[in-house]
Amino acid sequence: MKLRLKPYDLQLRHAFTLAESSRTITPSMLIEIEFDGIVGYGEASMPPYLGESYETATRFLESLDLGQFSDPFRLDEILEYVDGVATGNCAAKASVDIALHDLLGKIMQKPWYKIWGFKAEDTPDSSLTIGIDSDDVVRQKVKEAEGFNILKVKLGRESDKQMIETIRSMTDVPLSVDINQGWKDRVQALETTWWLEEMGVIFVEQPMPKELVDDIAWLTQKSPLPIIADEGIQRLKDLKRVQGVYSGINIKLMKCTGMREAHKMLTLARALDMKVMIGCMTETSCAVTAAAQLAPKVDWADLDGNLLISNDPFTGMQITDGKVSLIDQPGIGIKLR
């Protein structure tokens, strides 16, 4: 197996503003793994808060010796090797995982959702993200979101209620909110969740800093809305630790090293009777379409990362009438433009 890599800056359509940061570009590493003339595509999206960069991803990926494996179907063995080469580097590891899944699916001539036994018609609606911004820009973003059946609103600042009221002046579609750890006081957080329920919000993502475990557990117990972990969970090993602290989890390939571990997290979360959301970073259609292979088995999807950029080099998963629409193509289901 041969691995090739290429740095690629994702250009965002709007400034992406969260509770604690804002950016207009997300660095990404696009990779190819070739075996017997067949190429699998992968991606590492690296928003700054993940702690990865072109430098770290290049160093990690160039340290791999995939040539030692003569059979790409030994997926567990290969990915266990990749995971053990160095700690961290989860997005870089995810790029290898995605490319291997794409490669194997192409060899088998099957899309991964079918290999896993999932049905394309079982996919949920996907939300479209509305970042923190001025009233005028928020209204523009809501107009651009026409056709989506749920919107995800970034909150975590003093403008929270104004953001929701501005959106509600234009649409009555259900909302989810992502606080990105922005709330600090649990009593005020609880009061806000009751208000958000009245405003048609259906769940709250990562309301408080992940370190405030007792406060989050208290909020989850008393909240009228499900409380979903994002920054509070990363990999499979973290899942049992957050049981009882959150109502559910947001699985992202860039956090958990890719499709193989994401599938395991989905299975365990269901066994623990927890809600499951499949999410993404700002990504090309490569990583978003890879994540979408899990969509038929989740409660909620937030697979809009490719729609937030202006220079997507791939085509893949689509949002049709607000719903995740999987493509019956081998591998993860993407093509180069």
Coordinates of C-alpha atoms in Angstrom, one line a residue:
M1 CA 0.0 0.0 0.0
K2 CA 1.2 3.5 -0.9
L3 CA 0.2 6.6 1.0
R4 CA 0.2 10.1 -0.5
L5 CA -0.7 13.4 1.3
K6 CA -1.5 16.9 0.3
P7 CA -2.1 20.0 2.6
Y8 CA -5.4 21.8 1.7
D9 CA -6.9 24.9 3.2
L10 CA -10.7 24.8 3.5
Q11 CA -12.1 28.2 2.7
L12 CA -15.2 29.0 4.8
R13 CA -18.2 30.8 3.3
H14 CA -18.7 32.8 6.5
A15 CA -16.5 33.4 9.5
F16 CA -17.1 30.4 11.8
T17 CA -17.6 31.9 15.3
L18 CA -17.9 29.8 18.4
A19 CA -18.2 30.7 22.1
E20 CA -14.4 31.1 22.4
S21 CA -13.0 31.5 18.9
S22 CA -13.5 32.5 15.3
R23 CA -11.9 31.5 12.0
T24 CA -12.3 31.8 8.2
I25 CA -9.9 28.9 7.2
T26 CA -9.6 25.3 8.4
P27 CA -6.4 23.4 7.6
S28 CA -7.0 19.9 6.2
M29 CA -4.8 17.1 5.0
L30 CA -6.1 15.1 2.0
I31 CA -4.6 11.6 1.6
E32 CA -4.7 8.8 -0.9
I33 CA -3.9 5.1 -0.2
E34 CA -3.3 3.1 -3.3
F35 CA -3.3 -0.7 -3.5
D36 CA -3.2 -2.8 -6.7
G37 CA -4.2 0.3 -8.8
I38 CA -7.2 1.2 -6.6
V39 CA -7.2 4.5 -4.7
G40 CA -9.0 5.2 -1.4
Y41 CA -9.4 8.8 -0.3
G42 CA -9.1 10.2 3.3
E43 CA -9.1 13.5 5.1
A44 CA -7.8 15.0 8.3
S45 CA -9.7 18.2 9.2
M46 CA -7.7 20.1 11.8
P47 CA -9.6 23.0 13.5
P48 CA -7.1 24.7 15.9
Y49 CA -8.7 23.5 19.1
L50 CA -7.8 19.9 18.2
G51 CA -4.1 20.7 18.6
E52 CA -3.2 19.2 15.2
S53 CA -1.6 21.0 12.3
Y54 CA 0.0 20.5 8.9
E55 CA 3.3 20.0 10.7
T56 CA 2.1 17.3 13.1
A57 CA 0.0 15.5 10.5
T58 CA 2.8 15.4 8.0
R59 CA 5.2 14.1 10.6
F60 CA 2.8 11.4 11.8
L61 CA 1.7 10.3 8.3
E62 CA 5.2 10.2 6.9
S63 CA 6.2 8.0 9.9
L64 CA 3.8 5.2 8.9
D65 CA 5.0 2.1 7.1
L66 CA 1.8 0.8 5.4
G67 CA 4.0 -1.0 2.9
Q68 CA 4.5 -3.8 5.5
F69 CA 0.9 -4.8 5.0
S70 CA 0.2 -6.9 1.9
D71 CA -3.5 -7.4 2.6
P72 CA -5.7 -4.3 3.1
F73 CA -8.5 -6.5 4.5
R74 CA -6.5 -6.9 7.7
L75 CA -8.2 -3.7 8.8
D76 CA -8.1 -4.2 12.5
E77 CA -4.4 -5.1 12.4
I78 CA -3.5 -2.1 10.2
L79 CA -5.5 0.5 12.2
E80 CA -4.2 -0.9 15.5
Y81 CA -0.7 -0.4 14.2
V82 CA -1.6 3.2 13.0
D83 CA -3.1 4.0 16.4
G84 CA 0.0 2.7 18.3
V85 CA 2.6 4.6 16.3
A86 CA 2.1 7.8 18.5
T87 CA -0.4 9.2 20.9
G88 CA -2.9 11.8 19.8
N89 CA -3.0 12.7 16.1
C90 CA -6.6 11.6 16.0
A91 CA -7.5 13.5 12.8
A92 CA -4.4 12.2 11.0
K93 CA -5.3 8.7 12.1
A94 CA -8.9 9.3 10.9
S95 CA -7.6 10.2 7.4
V96 CA -5.9 6.8 7.2
D97 CA -9.0 5.0 8.5
I98 CA -11.3 6.7 6.0
A99 CA -9.0 6.1 3.1
L100 CA -8.7 2.4 4.0
H101 CA -12.5 2.0 4.3
D102 CA -12.9 3.8 0.9
L103 CA -10.3 1.4 -0.6
L104 CA -11.9 -1.7 0.8
G105 CA -15.4 -0.7 -0.2
K106 CA -14.1 -0.1 -3.8
I107 CA -12.5 -3.5 -3.8
M108 CA -15.7 -5.1 -2.6
Q109 CA -17.8 -2.9 -4.9
K110 CA -20.1 -2.0 -2.0
P111 CA -20.8 1.2 0.0
W112 CA -20.0 1.0 3.7
Y113 CA -23.5 1.5 5.0
K114 CA -24.5 -1.7 3.1
I115 CA -21.4 -3.6 4.3
W116 CA -22.6 -2.7 7.9
G117 CA -26.1 -3.8 7.1
F118 CA -27.7 -0.4 7.3
K119 CA -30.6 1.0 5.1
A120 CA -30.2 4.3 3.3
E121 CA -33.8 5.2 3.8
D122 CA -33.3 5.2 7.6
T123 CA -31.2 8.3 7.7
P124 CA -32.3 11.3 9.7
D125 CA -32.5 15.0 8.8
S126 CA -29.2 16.9 9.0
S127 CA -29.0 20.2 10.7
L128 CA -27.2 23.2 9.2
T129 CA -25.1 25.3 11.5
I130 CA -25.7 29.0 12.2
G131 CA -22.6 30.5 13.8
I132 CA -22.6 33.4 16.3
D133 CA -22.8 36.6 14.3
S134 CA -24.6 40.0 13.9
D135 CA -28.4 40.0 13.4
D136 CA -28.0 40.8 9.7
V137 CA -25.6 38.0 9.0
V138 CA -27.7 35.6 11.1
R139 CA -30.7 36.4 9.0
Q140 CA -28.7 35.9 5.8
K141 CA -27.6 32.5 7.1
V142 CA -31.2 31.5 7.9
K143 CA -32.2 32.4 4.4
E144 CA -29.4 30.2 3.0
A145 CA -30.7 27.4 5.2
E146 CA -34.0 27.2 3.4
G147 CA -34.9 23.6 2.8
F148 CA -33.3 22.3 6.1
N149 CA -35.7 20.9 8.6
I150 CA -33.5 21.6 11.6
L151 CA -30.9 24.3 12.4
K152 CA -28.0 24.0 14.8
V153 CA -27.3 27.3 16.5
K154 CA -23.9 28.2 18.1
L155 CA -24.4 29.9 21.5
G156 CA -22.3 30.5 24.6
R157 CA -22.1 34.3 24.7
E158 CA -24.2 37.1 26.2
S159 CA -26.1 37.3 22.8
D160 CA -27.6 33.9 23.2
K161 CA -31.2 35.0 23.6
Q162 CA -30.9 37.5 20.8
M163 CA -29.5 34.9 18.5
I164 CA -32.5 32.6 19.1
E165 CA -35.0 35.4 18.9
T166 CA -33.5 36.6 15.6
I167 CA -33.8 33.1 14.1
R168 CA -37.3 32.6 15.4
S169 CA -38.4 35.9 13.7
M170 CA -37.7 34.1 10.4
T171 CA -38.4 30.4 10.9
D172 CA -40.2 27.9 13.2
V173 CA -38.2 24.8 12.3
P174 CA -36.8 22.8 15.2
L175 CA -33.5 24.0 16.6
S176 CA -30.6 22.4 18.4
V177 CA -28.0 24.5 20.2
D178 CA -24.3 24.0 20.7
I179 CA -22.8 25.9 23.6
N180 CA -19.1 24.8 23.0
Q181 CA -18.6 24.9 26.8
G182 CA -19.6 28.5 26.9
W183 CA -21.9 28.4 30.0
K184 CA -20.2 28.5 33.4
D185 CA -23.1 28.6 36.0
R186 CA -25.3 25.5 36.3
V187 CA -28.3 27.3 37.7
Q188 CA -28.3 29.9 34.9
A189 CA -27.7 27.0 32.4
L190 CA -30.8 25.2 33.7
E191 CA -32.9 28.3 33.5
T192 CA -31.8 28.9 29.9
T193 CA -32.6 25.3 28.9
W194 CA -36.2 25.8 30.1
W195 CA -36.4 28.9 28.0
L196 CA -34.9 27.2 25.0
E197 CA -37.4 24.4 25.3
E198 CA -40.2 27.0 25.0
M199 CA -38.4 28.4 21.9
G200 CA -38.5 25.0 20.1
V201 CA -35.0 23.7 20.8
I202 CA -34.8 19.9 21.0
F203 CA -31.4 19.3 22.6
V204 CA -28.4 21.1 24.0
E205 CA -24.8 20.2 23.0
Q206 CA -21.9 20.6 25.4
P207 CA -23.3 23.4 27.6
M208 CA -20.5 23.7 30.1
P209 CA -16.7 23.1 30.3
K210 CA -16.1 19.4 30.1
E211 CA -14.2 19.5 33.4
L212 CA -17.3 20.5 35.4
V213 CA -18.5 16.9 35.5
D214 CA -20.7 17.2 38.6
D215 CA -22.4 20.4 37.3
I216 CA -23.1 18.8 33.9
A217 CA -24.6 15.7 35.6
W218 CA -26.8 17.9 37.7
L219 CA -27.9 19.8 34.7
T220 CA -28.6 16.6 32.7
Q221 CA -30.7 15.3 35.6
K222 CA -32.9 18.4 35.8
S223 CA -32.9 19.7 32.2
P224 CA -36.1 19.4 30.1
L225 CA -33.9 18.8 27.1
P226 CA -31.3 16.1 26.4
I227 CA -27.7 17.2 27.1
I228 CA -25.2 15.9 24.5
A229 CA -21.5 15.5 25.0
D230 CA -19.1 16.8 22.3
E231 CA -15.9 18.2 23.8
G232 CA -16.7 16.0 26.8
I233 CA -16.1 12.8 24.9
Q234 CA -13.5 11.8 22.3
R235 CA -12.9 8.1 21.9
L236 CA -14.5 4.7 22.8
K237 CA -12.6 4.5 26.1
D238 CA -14.4 7.7 27.3
L239 CA -17.9 6.4 26.7
K240 CA -18.6 4.6 30.0
R241 CA -17.2 7.5 31.9
V242 CA -19.8 9.9 30.5
Q243 CA -22.7 7.6 31.1
G244 CA -25.0 9.3 33.6
V245 CA -23.3 12.6 33.0
Y246 CA -24.8 13.3 29.6
S247 CA -27.9 12.0 27.8
G248 CA -26.0 11.2 24.7
I249 CA -22.9 11.7 22.6
N250 CA -21.8 13.4 19.4
I251 CA -19.5 11.1 17.5
K252 CA -17.0 12.8 15.1
L253 CA -14.5 10.9 13.0
M254 CA -11.8 13.5 13.6
K255 CA -12.0 13.0 17.4
C256 CA -12.3 9.2 17.5
T257 CA -9.7 8.2 14.8
G258 CA -12.3 7.3 12.1
M259 CA -15.1 5.0 11.0
R260 CA -13.9 1.8 12.7
E261 CA -14.0 3.3 16.2
A262 CA -17.1 5.5 15.4
H263 CA -19.0 2.3 14.6
K264 CA -17.9 0.8 17.9
M265 CA -18.9 3.9 19.8
L266 CA -22.4 3.8 18.2
T267 CA -22.8 0.2 19.2
L268 CA -21.7 0.7 22.8
A269 CA -23.8 3.9 23.2
R270 CA -26.9 2.1 22.1
A271 CA -26.1 -0.7 24.6
L272 CA -25.8 2.0 27.3
D273 CA -29.2 3.5 26.3
M274 CA -27.7 6.8 25.3
K275 CA -28.7 9.1 22.4
V276 CA -26.3 9.3 19.5
M277 CA -25.5 12.1 17.1
I278 CA -23.1 11.9 14.2
G279 CA -21.3 15.2 13.6
C280 CA -18.4 16.7 11.7
M281 CA -15.9 19.5 11.7
T282 CA -15.7 21.9 8.7
E283 CA -14.6 19.2 6.2
T284 CA -14.7 18.3 2.5
S285 CA -17.3 15.8 1.2
C286 CA -14.7 13.1 1.8
A287 CA -14.9 13.1 5.6
V288 CA -18.5 14.1 5.8
T289 CA -19.6 11.3 3.5
A290 CA -17.5 8.8 5.5
A291 CA -19.4 9.9 8.6
A292 CA -22.7 9.7 6.8
Q293 CA -22.3 5.9 6.4
L294 CA -23.3 5.7 10.1
A295 CA -26.3 8.0 9.8
P296 CA -29.0 5.3 9.4
K297 CA -28.5 4.3 13.0
V298 CA -28.3 7.6 14.8
D299 CA -30.9 9.9 16.4
W300 CA -29.5 13.2 14.9
A301 CA -27.1 14.2 12.2
D302 CA -25.1 17.3 11.9
L303 CA -23.4 16.7 8.6
D304 CA -23.0 20.1 7.0
G305 CA -19.3 20.7 7.2
N306 CA -18.9 20.4 3.4
L307 CA -21.7 23.0 2.9
L308 CA -19.8 25.6 5.0
I309 CA -16.8 25.7 2.6
S310 CA -16.4 27.1 -0.9
N311 CA -13.7 24.9 -2.3
D312 CA -14.8 21.3 -1.9
P313 CA -12.7 19.1 -4.2
F314 CA -15.1 16.1 -3.9
T315 CA -18.8 15.3 -4.4
G316 CA -20.5 12.8 -2.2
M317 CA -23.3 12.7 0.4
Q318 CA -26.2 15.1 -0.3
I319 CA -28.9 16.8 1.8
T320 CA -32.2 16.2 0.0
D321 CA -35.3 17.9 1.4
G322 CA -33.3 18.3 4.6
K323 CA -32.5 14.6 4.9
V324 CA -29.1 12.8 4.7
S325 CA -29.1 11.2 1.3
L326 CA -26.5 8.4 0.9
I327 CA -25.1 7.5 -2.5
D328 CA -25.0 3.9 -3.7
Q329 CA -21.4 4.1 -4.7
P330 CA -18.6 1.7 -3.6
G331 CA -16.4 2.7 -0.6
I332 CA -17.5 5.9 1.2
G333 CA -19.3 7.1 -1.9
I334 CA -17.2 10.1 -3.1
K335 CA -15.8 11.3 -6.4
L336 CA -13.2 13.9 -7.3
R337 CA -14.8 16.9 -9.0

